[in-house]
Amino acid sequence: MTNQIALTFALLLLLLVGADMLFNHGAALLFLARKFLDLLNWIQFWR
């Protein structure tokens, strides 16, 4: 991955997070964080 692609990806990610905070008050980020923790618990169970 080149630096230009990495910077573009980081900028896109920041814009999406900002849009979620502006329009959705962070609900999508909270949902994804909870699902990620559920995934970690599921992986821990099968370990």
PDB file of C-alpha atoms in Angstrom:
ATOM      1  CA  MET A   1       0.000   0.000   0.000  1.00  0.00           C
ATOM      2  CA  THR A   2       1.445   3.314  -1.002  1.00  0.00           C
ATOM      3  CA  ASN A   3       1.429   6.401   1.188  1.00  0.00           C
ATOM      4  CA  GLN A   4      -1.125   8.106  -1.041  1.00  0.00           C
ATOM      5  CA  ILE A   5      -3.564   5.203  -0.740  1.00  0.00           C
ATOM      6  CA  ALA A   6      -3.069   5.032   3.033  1.00  0.00           C
ATOM      7  CA  LEU A   7      -3.649   8.772   3.461  1.00  0.00           C
ATOM      8  CA  THR A   8      -6.738   8.656   1.237  1.00  0.00           C
ATOM      9  CA  PHE A   9      -8.110   5.751   3.249  1.00  0.00           C
ATOM     10  CA  ALA A  10      -7.412   7.558   6.539  1.00  0.00           C
ATOM     11  CA  LEU A  11      -9.107  10.734   5.275  1.00  0.00           C
ATOM     12  CA  LEU A  12     -12.143   8.760   4.113  1.00  0.00           C
ATOM     13  CA  LEU A  13     -12.359   7.022   7.480  1.00  0.00           C
ATOM     14  CA  LEU A  14     -12.176  10.343   9.332  1.00  0.00           C
ATOM     15  CA  LEU A  15     -14.875  11.820   7.094  1.00  0.00           C
ATOM     16  CA  LEU A  16     -17.158   8.854   7.735  1.00  0.00           C
ATOM     17  CA  VAL A  17     -16.612   9.076  11.494  1.00  0.00           C
ATOM     18  CA  GLY A  18     -17.293  12.814  11.367  1.00  0.00           C
ATOM     19  CA  ALA A  19     -20.475  12.280   9.345  1.00  0.00           C
ATOM     20  CA  ASP A  20     -21.662   9.677  11.844  1.00  0.00           C
ATOM     21  CA  MET A  21     -21.024  12.030  14.745  1.00  0.00           C
ATOM     22  CA  LEU A  22     -22.768  14.906  12.952  1.00  0.00           C
ATOM     23  CA  PHE A  23     -25.828  13.125  11.572  1.00  0.00           C
ATOM     24  CA  ASN A  24     -26.219  10.092  13.830  1.00  0.00           C
ATOM     25  CA  HIS A  25     -24.638  11.261  17.106  1.00  0.00           C
ATOM     26  CA  GLY A  26     -22.165   8.352  17.015  1.00  0.00           C
ATOM     27  CA  ALA A  27     -24.781   5.597  17.105  1.00  0.00           C
ATOM     28  CA  ALA A  28     -23.188   3.657  14.251  1.00  0.00           C
ATOM     29  CA  LEU A  29     -19.777   3.734  15.934  1.00  0.00           C
ATOM     30  CA  LEU A  30     -21.290   2.542  19.192  1.00  0.00           C
ATOM     31  CA  PHE A  31     -23.109  -0.265  17.369  1.00  0.00           C
ATOM     32  CA  LEU A  32     -19.911  -1.369  15.625  1.00  0.00           C
ATOM     33  CA  ALA A  33     -17.947  -1.242  18.888  1.00  0.00           C
ATOM     34  CA  ARG A  34     -20.520  -3.431  20.627  1.00  0.00           C
ATOM     35  CA  LYS A  35     -20.537  -5.938  17.763  1.00  0.00           C
ATOM     36  CA  PHE A  36     -16.729  -6.007  17.792  1.00  0.00           C
ATOM     37  CA  LEU A  37     -16.742  -6.789  21.526  1.00  0.00           C
ATOM     38  CA  ASP A  38     -19.287  -9.561  20.896  1.00  0.00           C
ATOM     39  CA  LEU A  39     -16.962 -10.956  18.224  1.00  0.00           C
ATOM     40  CA  LEU A  40     -14.013 -10.857  20.630  1.00  0.00           C
ATOM     41  CA  ASN A  41     -16.033 -12.687  23.282  1.00  0.00           C
ATOM     42  CA  TRP A  42     -17.075 -15.302  20.726  1.00  0.00           C
ATOM     43  CA  ILE A  43     -13.467 -15.801  19.597  1.00  0.00           C
ATOM     44  CA  GLN A  44     -12.339 -16.022  23.229  1.00  0.00           C
ATOM     45  CA  PHE A  45     -14.932 -18.737  23.856  1.00  0.00           C
ATOM     46  CA  TRP A  46     -13.629 -20.885  20.987  1.00  0.00           C
ATOM     47  CA  ARG A  47      -9.989 -20.390  21.944  1.00  0.00           C
TER      48      ARG A  47
END
